[in-house]
mmCIF file of C-alpha atoms and ligand atoms in Angstrom:
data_model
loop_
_atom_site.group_PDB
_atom_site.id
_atom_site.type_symbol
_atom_site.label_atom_id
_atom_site.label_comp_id
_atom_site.label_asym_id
_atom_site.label_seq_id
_atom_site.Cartn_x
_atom_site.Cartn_y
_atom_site.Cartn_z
ATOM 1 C CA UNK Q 261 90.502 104.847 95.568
ATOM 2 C CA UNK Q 262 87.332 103.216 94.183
ATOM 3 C CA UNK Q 263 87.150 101.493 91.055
ATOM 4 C CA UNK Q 264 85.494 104.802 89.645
ATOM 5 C CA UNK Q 265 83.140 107.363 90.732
ATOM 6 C CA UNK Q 266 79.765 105.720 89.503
ATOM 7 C CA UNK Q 267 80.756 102.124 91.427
ATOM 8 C CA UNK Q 268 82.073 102.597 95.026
ATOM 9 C CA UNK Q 269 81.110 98.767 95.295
ATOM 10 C CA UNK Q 270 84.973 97.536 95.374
ATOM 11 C CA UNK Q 271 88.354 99.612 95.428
ATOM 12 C CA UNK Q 272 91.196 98.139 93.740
ATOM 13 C CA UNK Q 273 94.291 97.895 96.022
ATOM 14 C CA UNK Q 274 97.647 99.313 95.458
ATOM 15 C CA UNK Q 275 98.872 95.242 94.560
ATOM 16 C CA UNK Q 276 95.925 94.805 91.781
ATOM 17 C CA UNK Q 277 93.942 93.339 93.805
ATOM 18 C CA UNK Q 278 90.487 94.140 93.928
ATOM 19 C CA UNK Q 279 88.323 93.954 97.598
ATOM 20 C CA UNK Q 280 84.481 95.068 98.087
ATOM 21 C CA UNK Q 281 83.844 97.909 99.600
ATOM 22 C CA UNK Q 282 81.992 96.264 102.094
ATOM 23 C CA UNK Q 283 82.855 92.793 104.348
ATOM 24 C CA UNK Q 284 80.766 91.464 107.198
ATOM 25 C CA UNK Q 285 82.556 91.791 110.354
ATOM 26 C CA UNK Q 286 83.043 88.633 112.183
ATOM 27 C CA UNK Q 287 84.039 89.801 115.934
ATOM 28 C CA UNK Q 288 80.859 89.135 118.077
ATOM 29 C CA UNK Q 289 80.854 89.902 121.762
ATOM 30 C CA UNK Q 290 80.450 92.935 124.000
ATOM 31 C CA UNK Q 291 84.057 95.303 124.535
ATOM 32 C CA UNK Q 292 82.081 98.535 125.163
ATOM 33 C CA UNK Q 293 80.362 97.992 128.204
ATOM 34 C CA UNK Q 294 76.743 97.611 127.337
ATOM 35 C CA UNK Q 295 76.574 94.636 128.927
ATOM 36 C CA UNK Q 296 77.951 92.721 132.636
ATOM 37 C CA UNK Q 297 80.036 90.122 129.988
ATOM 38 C CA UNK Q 298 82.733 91.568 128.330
ATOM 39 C CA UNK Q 299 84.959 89.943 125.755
ATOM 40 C CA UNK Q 300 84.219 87.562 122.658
ATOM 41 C CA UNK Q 301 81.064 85.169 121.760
ATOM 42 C CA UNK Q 302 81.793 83.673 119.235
ATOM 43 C CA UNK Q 303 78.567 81.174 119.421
ATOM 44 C CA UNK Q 304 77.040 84.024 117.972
ATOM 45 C CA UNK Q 305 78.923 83.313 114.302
ATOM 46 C CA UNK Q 306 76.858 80.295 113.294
ATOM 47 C CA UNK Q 307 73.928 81.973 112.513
ATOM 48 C CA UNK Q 308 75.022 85.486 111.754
ATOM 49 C CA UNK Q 309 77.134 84.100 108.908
ATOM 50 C CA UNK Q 310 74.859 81.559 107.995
ATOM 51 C CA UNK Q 311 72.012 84.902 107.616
ATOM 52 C CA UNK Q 312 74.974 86.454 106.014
ATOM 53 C CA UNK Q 313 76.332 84.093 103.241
ATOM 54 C CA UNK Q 314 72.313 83.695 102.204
ATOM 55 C CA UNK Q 315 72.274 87.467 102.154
ATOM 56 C CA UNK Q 316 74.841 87.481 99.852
ATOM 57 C CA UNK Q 317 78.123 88.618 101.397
ATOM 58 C CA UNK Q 318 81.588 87.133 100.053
ATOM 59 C CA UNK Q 319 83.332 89.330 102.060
ATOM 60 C CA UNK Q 320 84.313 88.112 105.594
ATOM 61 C CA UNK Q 321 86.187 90.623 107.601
ATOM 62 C CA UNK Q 322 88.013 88.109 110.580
ATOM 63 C CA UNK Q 323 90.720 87.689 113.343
ATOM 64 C CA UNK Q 324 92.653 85.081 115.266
ATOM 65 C CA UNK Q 325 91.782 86.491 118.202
ATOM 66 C CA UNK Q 326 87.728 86.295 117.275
ATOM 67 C CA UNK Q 327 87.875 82.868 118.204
ATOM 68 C CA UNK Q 328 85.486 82.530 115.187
ATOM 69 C CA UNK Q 329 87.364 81.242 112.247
ATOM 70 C CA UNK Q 330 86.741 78.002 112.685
ATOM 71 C CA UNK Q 331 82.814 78.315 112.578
ATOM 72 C CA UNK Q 332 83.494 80.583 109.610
ATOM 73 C CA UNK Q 333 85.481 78.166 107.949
ATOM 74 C CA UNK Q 334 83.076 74.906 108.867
ATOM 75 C CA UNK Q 335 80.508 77.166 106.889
ATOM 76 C CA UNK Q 336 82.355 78.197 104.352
ATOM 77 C CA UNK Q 337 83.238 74.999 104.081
ATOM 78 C CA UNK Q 338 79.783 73.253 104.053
ATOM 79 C CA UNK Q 339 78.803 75.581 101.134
ATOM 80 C CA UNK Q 340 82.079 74.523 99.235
ATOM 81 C CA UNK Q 341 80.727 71.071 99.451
ATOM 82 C CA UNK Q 342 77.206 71.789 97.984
ATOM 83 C CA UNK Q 343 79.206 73.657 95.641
ATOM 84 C CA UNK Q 344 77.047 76.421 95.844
ATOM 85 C CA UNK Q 345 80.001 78.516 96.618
ATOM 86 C CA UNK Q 346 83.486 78.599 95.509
ATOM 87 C CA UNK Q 347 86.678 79.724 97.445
ATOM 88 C CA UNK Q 348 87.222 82.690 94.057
ATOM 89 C CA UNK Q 349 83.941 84.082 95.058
ATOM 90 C CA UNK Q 350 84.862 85.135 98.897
ATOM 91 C CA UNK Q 351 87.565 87.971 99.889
ATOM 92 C CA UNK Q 352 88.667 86.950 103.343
ATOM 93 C CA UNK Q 353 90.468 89.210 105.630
ATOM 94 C CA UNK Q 354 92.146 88.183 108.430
ATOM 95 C CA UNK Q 355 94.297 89.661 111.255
ATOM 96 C CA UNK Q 356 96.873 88.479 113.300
ATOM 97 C CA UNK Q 357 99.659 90.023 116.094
ATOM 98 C CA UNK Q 358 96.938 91.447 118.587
ATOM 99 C CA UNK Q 359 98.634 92.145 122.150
ATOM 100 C CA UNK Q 360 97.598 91.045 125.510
ATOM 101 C CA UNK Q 361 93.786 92.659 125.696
ATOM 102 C CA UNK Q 362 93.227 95.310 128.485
ATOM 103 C CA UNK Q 363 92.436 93.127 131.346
ATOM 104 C CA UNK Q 364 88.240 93.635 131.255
ATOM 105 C CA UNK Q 365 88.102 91.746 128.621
ATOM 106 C CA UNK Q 366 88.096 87.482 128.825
ATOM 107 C CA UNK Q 367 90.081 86.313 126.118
ATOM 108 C CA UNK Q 368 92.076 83.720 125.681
ATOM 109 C CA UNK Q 369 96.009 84.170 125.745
ATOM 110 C CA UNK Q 370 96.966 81.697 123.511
ATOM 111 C CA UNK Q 371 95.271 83.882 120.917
ATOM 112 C CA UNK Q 372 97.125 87.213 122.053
ATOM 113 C CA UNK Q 373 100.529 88.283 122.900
ATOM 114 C CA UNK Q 374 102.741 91.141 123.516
ATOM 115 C CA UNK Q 375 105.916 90.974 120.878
ATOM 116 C CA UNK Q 376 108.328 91.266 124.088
ATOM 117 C CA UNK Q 377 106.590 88.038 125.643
ATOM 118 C CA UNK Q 378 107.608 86.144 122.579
ATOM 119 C CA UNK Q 379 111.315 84.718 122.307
ATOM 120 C CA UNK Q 380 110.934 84.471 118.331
ATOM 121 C CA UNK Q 381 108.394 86.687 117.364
ATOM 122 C CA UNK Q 382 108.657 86.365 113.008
ATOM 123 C CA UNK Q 383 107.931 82.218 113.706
ATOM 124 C CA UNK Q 384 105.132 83.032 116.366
ATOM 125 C CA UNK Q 385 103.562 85.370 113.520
ATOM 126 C CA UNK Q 386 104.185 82.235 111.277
ATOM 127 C CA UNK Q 387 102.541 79.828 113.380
ATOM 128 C CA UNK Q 388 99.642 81.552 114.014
ATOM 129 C CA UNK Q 389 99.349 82.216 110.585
ATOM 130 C CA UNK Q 390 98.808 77.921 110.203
ATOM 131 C CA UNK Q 391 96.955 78.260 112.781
ATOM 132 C CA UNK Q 392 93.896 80.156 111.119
ATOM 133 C CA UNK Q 393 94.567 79.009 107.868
ATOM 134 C CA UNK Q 394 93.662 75.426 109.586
ATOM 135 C CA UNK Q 395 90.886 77.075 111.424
ATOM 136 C CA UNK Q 396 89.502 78.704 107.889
ATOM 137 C CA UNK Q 397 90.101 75.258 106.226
ATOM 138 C CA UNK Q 398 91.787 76.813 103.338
ATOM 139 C CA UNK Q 399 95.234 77.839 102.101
ATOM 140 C CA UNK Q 400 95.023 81.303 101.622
ATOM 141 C CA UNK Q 401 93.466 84.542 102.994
ATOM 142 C CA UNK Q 402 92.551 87.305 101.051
ATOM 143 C CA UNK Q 403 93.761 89.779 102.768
ATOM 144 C CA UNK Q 404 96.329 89.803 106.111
ATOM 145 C CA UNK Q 405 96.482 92.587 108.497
ATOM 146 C CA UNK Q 406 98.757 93.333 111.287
ATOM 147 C CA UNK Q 407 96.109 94.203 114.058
ATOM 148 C CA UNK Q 408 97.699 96.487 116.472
ATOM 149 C CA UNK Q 409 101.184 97.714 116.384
ATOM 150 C CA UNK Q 410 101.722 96.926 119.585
ATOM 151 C CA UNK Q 411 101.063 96.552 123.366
ATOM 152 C CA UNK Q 412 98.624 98.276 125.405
ATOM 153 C CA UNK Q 413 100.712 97.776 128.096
ATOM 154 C CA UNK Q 414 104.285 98.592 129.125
ATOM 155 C CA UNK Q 415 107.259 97.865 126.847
ATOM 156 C CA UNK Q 416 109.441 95.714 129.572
ATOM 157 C CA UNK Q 417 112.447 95.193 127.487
ATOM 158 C CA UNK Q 418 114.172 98.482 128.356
ATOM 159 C CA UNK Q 419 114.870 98.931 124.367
ATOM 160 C CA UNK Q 420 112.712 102.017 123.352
ATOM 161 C CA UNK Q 421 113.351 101.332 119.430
ATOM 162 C CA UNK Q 422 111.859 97.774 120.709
ATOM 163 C CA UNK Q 423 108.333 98.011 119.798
ATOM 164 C CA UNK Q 424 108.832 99.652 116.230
ATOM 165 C CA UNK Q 425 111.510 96.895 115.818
ATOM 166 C CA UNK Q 426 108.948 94.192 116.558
ATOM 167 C CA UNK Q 427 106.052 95.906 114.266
ATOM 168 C CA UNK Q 428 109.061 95.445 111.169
ATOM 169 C CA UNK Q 429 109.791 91.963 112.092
ATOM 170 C CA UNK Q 430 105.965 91.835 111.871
ATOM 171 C CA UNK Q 431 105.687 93.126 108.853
ATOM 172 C CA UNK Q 432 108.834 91.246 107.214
ATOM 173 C CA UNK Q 433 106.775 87.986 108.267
ATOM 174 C CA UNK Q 434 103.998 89.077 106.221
ATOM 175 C CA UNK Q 435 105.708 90.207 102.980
ATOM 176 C CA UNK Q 436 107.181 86.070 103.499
ATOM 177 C CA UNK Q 437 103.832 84.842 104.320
ATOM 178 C CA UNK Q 438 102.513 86.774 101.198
ATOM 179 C CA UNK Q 439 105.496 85.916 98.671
ATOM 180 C CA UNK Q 440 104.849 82.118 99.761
ATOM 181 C CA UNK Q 441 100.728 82.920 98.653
ATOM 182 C CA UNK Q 442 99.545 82.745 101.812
ATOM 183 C CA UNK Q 443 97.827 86.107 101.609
ATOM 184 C CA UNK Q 444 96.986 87.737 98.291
ATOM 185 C CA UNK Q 445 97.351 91.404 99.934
ATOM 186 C CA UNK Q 446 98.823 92.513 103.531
ATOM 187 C CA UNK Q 447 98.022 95.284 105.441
ATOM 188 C CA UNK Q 448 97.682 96.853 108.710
ATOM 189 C CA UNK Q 449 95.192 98.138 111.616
ATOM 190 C CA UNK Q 450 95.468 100.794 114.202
ATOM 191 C CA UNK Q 451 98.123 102.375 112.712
ATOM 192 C CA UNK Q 452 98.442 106.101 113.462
ATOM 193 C CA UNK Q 453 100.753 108.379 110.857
ATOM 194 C CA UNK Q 454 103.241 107.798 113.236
ATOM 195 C CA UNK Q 455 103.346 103.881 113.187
ATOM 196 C CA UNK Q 456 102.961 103.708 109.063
ATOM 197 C CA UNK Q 457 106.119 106.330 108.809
ATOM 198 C CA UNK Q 458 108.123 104.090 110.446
ATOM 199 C CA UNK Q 459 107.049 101.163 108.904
ATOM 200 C CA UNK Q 460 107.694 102.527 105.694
ATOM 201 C CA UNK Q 461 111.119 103.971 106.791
ATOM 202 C CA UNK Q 462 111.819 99.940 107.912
ATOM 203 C CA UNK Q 463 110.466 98.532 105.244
ATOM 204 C CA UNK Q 464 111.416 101.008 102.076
ATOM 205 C CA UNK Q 465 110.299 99.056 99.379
ATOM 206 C CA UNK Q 466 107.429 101.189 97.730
ATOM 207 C CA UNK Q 467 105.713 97.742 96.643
ATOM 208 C CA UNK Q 468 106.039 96.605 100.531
ATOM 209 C CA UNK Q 469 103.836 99.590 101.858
ATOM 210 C CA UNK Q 470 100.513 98.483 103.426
ATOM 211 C CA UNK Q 471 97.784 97.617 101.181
ATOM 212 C CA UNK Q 472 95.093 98.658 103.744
ATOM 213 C CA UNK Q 473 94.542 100.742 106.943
ATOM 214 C CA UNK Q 474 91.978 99.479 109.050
ATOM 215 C CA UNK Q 475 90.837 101.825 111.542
ATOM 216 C CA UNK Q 476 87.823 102.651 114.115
ATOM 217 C CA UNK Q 477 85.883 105.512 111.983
ATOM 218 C CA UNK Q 478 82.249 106.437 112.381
ATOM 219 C CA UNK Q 479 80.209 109.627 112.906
ATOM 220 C CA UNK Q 480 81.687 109.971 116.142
ATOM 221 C CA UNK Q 481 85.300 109.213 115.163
ATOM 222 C CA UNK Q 482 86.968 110.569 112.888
ATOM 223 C CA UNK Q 483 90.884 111.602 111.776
ATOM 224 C CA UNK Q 484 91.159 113.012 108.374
ATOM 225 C CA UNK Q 485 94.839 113.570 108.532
ATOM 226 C CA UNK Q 486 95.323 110.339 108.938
ATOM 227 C CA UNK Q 487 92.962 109.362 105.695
ATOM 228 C CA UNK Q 488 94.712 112.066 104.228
ATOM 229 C CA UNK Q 489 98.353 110.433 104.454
ATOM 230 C CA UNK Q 490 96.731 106.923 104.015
ATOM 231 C CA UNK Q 491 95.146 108.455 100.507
ATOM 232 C CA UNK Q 492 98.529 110.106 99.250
ATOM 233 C CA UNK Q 493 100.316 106.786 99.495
ATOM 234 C CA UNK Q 494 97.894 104.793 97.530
ATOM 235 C CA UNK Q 495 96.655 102.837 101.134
ATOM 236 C CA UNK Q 496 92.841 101.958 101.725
ATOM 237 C CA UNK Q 497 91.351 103.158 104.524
ATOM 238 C CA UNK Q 498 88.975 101.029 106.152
ATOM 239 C CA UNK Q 499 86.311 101.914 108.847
ATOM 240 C CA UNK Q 500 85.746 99.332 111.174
ATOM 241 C CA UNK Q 501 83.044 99.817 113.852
ATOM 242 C CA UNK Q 502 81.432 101.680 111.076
ATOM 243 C CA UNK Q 503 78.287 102.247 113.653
ATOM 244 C CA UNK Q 504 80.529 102.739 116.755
ATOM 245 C CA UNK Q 505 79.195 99.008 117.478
ATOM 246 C CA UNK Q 506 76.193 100.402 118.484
ATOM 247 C CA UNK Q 507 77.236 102.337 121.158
ATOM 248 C CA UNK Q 508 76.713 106.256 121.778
ATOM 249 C CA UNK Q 509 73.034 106.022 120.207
ATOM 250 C CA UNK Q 510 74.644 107.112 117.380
ATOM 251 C CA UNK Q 511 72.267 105.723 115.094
ATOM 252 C CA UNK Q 512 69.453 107.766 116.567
ATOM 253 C CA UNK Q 513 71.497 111.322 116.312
ATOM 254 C CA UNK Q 514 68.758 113.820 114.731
ATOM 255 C CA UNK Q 515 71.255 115.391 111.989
ATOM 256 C CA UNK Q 516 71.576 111.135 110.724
ATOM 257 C CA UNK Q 517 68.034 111.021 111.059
ATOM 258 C CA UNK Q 518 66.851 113.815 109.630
ATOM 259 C CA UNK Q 519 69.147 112.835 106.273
ATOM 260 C CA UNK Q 520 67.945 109.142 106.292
ATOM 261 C CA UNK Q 521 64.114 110.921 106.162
ATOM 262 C CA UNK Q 522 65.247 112.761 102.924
ATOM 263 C CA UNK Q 523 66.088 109.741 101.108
ATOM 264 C CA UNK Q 524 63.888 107.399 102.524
ATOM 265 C CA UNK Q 525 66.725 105.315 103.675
ATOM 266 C CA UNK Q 526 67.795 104.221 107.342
ATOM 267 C CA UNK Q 527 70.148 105.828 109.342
ATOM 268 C CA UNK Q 528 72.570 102.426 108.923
ATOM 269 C CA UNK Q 529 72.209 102.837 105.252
ATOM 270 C CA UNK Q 530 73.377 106.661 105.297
ATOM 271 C CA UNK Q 531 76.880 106.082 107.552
ATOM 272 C CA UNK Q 532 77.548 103.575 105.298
ATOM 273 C CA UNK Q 533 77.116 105.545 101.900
ATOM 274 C CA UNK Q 534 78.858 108.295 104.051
ATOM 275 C CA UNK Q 535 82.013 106.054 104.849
ATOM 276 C CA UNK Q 536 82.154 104.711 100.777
ATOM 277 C CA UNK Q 537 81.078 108.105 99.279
ATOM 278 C CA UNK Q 538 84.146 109.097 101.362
ATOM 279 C CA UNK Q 539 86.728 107.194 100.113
ATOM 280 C CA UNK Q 540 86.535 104.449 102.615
ATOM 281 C CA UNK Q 541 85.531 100.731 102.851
ATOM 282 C CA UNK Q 542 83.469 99.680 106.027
ATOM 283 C CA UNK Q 543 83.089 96.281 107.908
ATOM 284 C CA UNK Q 544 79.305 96.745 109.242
ATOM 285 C CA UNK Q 545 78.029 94.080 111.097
ATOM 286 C CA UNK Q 546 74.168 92.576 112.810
ATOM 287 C CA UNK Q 547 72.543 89.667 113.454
ATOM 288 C CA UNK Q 548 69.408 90.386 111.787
ATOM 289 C CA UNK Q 549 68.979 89.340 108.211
ATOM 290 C CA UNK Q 550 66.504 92.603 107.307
ATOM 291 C CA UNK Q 551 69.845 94.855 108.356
ATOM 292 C CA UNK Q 552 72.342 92.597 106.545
ATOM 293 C CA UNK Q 553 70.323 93.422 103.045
ATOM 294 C CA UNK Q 554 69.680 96.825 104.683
ATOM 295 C CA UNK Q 555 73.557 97.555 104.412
ATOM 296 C CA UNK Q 556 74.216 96.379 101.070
ATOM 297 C CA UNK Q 557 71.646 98.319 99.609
ATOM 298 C CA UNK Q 558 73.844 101.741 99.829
ATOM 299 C CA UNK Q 559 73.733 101.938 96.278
ATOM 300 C CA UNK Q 560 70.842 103.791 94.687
ATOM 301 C CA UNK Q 561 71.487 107.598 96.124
ATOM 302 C CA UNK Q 562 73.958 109.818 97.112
ATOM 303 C CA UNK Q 563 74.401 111.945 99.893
ATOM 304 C CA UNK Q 564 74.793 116.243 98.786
ATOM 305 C CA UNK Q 565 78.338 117.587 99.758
ATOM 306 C CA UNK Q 566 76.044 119.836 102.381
ATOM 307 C CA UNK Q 567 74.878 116.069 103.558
ATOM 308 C CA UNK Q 568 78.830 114.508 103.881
ATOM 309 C CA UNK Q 569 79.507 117.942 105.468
ATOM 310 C CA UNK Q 570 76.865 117.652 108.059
ATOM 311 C CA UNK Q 571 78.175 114.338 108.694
ATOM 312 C CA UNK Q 572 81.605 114.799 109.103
ATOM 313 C CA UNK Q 573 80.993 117.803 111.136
ATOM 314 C CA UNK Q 574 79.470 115.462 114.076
ATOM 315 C CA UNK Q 575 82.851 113.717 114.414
ATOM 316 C CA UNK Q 576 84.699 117.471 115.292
ATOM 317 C CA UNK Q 577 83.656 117.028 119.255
ATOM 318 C CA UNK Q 578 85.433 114.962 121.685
ATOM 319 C CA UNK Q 579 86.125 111.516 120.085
ATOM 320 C CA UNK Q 580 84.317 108.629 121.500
ATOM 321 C CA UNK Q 581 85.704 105.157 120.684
ATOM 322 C CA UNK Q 582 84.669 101.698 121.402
ATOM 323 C CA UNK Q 583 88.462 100.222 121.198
ATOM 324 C CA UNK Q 584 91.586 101.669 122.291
ATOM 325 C CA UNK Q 585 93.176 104.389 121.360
ATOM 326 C CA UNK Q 586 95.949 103.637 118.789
ATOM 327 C CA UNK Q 587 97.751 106.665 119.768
ATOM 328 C CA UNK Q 588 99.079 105.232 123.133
ATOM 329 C CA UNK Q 589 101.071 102.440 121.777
ATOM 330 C CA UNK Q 590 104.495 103.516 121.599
HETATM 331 N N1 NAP S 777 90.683 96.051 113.530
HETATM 332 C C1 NAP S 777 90.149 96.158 114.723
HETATM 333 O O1 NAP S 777 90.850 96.374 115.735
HETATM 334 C C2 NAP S 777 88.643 96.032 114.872
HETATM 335 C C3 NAP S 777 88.020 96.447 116.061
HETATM 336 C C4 NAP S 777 86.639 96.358 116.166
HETATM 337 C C5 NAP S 777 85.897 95.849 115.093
HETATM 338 N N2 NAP S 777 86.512 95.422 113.946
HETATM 339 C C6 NAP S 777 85.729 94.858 112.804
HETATM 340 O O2 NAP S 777 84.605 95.707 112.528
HETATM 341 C C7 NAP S 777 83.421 94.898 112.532
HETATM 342 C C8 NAP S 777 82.209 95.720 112.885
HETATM 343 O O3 NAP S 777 82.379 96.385 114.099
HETATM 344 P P1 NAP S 777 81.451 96.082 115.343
HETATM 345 O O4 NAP S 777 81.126 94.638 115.296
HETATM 346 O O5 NAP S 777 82.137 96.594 116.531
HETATM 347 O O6 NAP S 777 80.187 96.969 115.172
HETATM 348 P P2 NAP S 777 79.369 97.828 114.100
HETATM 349 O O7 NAP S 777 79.238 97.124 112.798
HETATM 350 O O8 NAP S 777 79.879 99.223 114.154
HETATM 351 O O9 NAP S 777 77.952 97.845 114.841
HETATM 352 C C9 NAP S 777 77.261 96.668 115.122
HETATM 353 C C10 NAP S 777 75.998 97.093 115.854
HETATM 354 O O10 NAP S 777 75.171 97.859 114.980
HETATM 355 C C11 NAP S 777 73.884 97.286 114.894
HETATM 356 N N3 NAP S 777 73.470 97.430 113.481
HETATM 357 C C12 NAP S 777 74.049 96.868 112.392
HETATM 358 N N4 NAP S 777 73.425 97.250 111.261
HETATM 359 C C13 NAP S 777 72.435 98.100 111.643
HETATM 360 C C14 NAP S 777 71.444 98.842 110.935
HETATM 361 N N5 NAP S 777 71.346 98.784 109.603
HETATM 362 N N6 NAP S 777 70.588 99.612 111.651
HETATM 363 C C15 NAP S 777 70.664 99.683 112.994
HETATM 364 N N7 NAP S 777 71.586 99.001 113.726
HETATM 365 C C16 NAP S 777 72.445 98.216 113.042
HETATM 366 C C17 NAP S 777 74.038 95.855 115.333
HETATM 367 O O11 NAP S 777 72.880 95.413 116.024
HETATM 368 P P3 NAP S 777 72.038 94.121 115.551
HETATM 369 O O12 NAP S 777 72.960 92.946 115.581
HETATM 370 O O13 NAP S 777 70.952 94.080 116.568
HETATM 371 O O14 NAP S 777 71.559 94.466 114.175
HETATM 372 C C18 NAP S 777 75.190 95.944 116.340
HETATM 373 O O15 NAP S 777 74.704 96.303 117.628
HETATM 374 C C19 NAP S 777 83.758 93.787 113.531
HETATM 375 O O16 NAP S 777 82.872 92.704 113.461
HETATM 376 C C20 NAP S 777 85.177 93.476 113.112
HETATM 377 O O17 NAP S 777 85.173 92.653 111.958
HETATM 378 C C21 NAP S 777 87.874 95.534 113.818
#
């Protein structure tokens, strides 16, 4: 799925459209636990971006429900007027249609909702979609992603077809959104096999099928049948929490370690090489400007098969995951 073997730095998408292999990932906050405060901070954007776009990224990985677009934008924005930067030079991804959040985290509502809260769901997808357009302060995203495929709660409308129904109206929306040039490529998130069959039962059109899967993969979390379908069907897979946010100490794990040692590199930089030497694009994020060069520089060495091996072999335990499991949503 990469542009060839010898440059993993961008794939080219099933639409023509080319996307780097790796974005910055724009959700700040705690949703894991590590800390008392659980939800979004999206204060934390100014300078992480800032750090970011003088590091060099041009790719943005965002969502409405970040509540961070609009500092994104301001500073995408204030480079646009220096003219240091141009709006050709970024890939933005954004993502909208994320349900009511499980109640420990403090989000707003107006930026969620469950499809069978919403009387007209294609012009709520449509609104939100001018919404963070405005927000981004431009008239286009790069890339649009349908962010769950549905609730994490109950479907209340009695209809069991309801909630696939809803993820095709969805979807519909976007293939509008996208004719009109809002979005130069659509795609999805948390999407099991299950959720992209029906889609693409719904939606039969071969040039209508998902650019992009964006999924929680790391060390610690993997499903290779599900990058297996993804990779017969011409879809990107995309790792998001590439470092499990953090959480599990899986940076520290001895086998990561002990590979980062043989190549001089840090643990951060082998997951990532590990996630594009695997087929994959990744959305790693930090705050510190050392780590944001850190994880570009993934380019000079490759891991052994024995290496990717090792790696993938940690993931074959119990799953841990910092977000949901996709599974659940009907
Ligand atoms: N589609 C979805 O439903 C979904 C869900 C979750 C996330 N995402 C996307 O994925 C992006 C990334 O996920 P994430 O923010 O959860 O976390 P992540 O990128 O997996 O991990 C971030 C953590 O790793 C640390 N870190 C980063 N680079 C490092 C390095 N080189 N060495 C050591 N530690 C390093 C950071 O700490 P420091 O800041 O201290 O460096 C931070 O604690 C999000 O921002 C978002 O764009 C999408």
């Amino acid at each position: 799925m990469h542009d060839s073997a010898d440059d993993l730095r961008a794939v080219t998408l099933h639409n023509g459209v080319t996307m780097p292999s790796i974005a910055f990932g724009t959700a700040f906050g705690d949703w894991v636990g590590a800390t008392d405060f659980q939800g979004f901070l999206p204060e934390q954007a100014w300078r992480a971006v800032t750090l970011a776009l003088d590091n060099g990224y041009r790719a943005f990985d965002g969502a409405r429900v970040y509540g961070t677009e609009r500092i994104v934008g301001t500073l995408f924005g204030q480079r646009f007027a220096s003219g240091e930067l141009t709006r050709e030079e970024l890939f933005i991804t954004t993502k909208l249609a994320h349900p009511a959040a499980p109640p420990h985290i403090n989000i707003s509502h107006k930026r969620t909702w469950d499809a069978d809260k919403v009387g007209d769901i294609a012009q709520r997808v449509r609104d939100d979609m001018v919404d963070t357009l405005d927000d981004l302060g431009l008239g286009y995203v790069d890339l649009l992603l349908v962010h769950w495929p549905g609730s994490f709660g109950m479907n209340t409308t009695g209809d069991p077809d309801f909630p696939r129904q809803a993820r095709a109206t969805i979807w519909r929306t976007f293939c509008e959104l996208a004719d009109k040039g809002a979005a130069r490529a659509i795609g999805v998130s948390n999407f099991t096999i299950r959720h992209l069959r029906q889609l693409m039962e719904d939606v039969p059109e071969p040039e209508r099928r998902p650019v992009v899967n964006q999924v929680e993969i790391h060390p610690y979390c993997r499903d290779p049948e599900l990058e297996a379908f993804c990779r017969e069907r011409g879809i990107v897979v995309t790792a998001y929490a590439p470092f499990a946010s953090g959480a599990f100490g899986l940076l520290q794990d001895p086998a990561l370690v002990g590979i980062a040692e043989r190549h001089g590199k840090t643990t951060g930089q082998v997951v990532l090489r590990w996630h594009v030497q695997s087929g994959r694009t990744a959305l790693p994020k930090t705050s510190k400007a050392k780590r944001m060069g850190e994880n570009r520089d993934i380019y000079d060495f490759a891991l052994s098969d024995e290496e990717m091996r090792a790696i993938d072999a940690l993931g074959a335990g119990e799953t841990r995951r910092t977000c949901p499991d996709p599974s659940n949503v009907v």
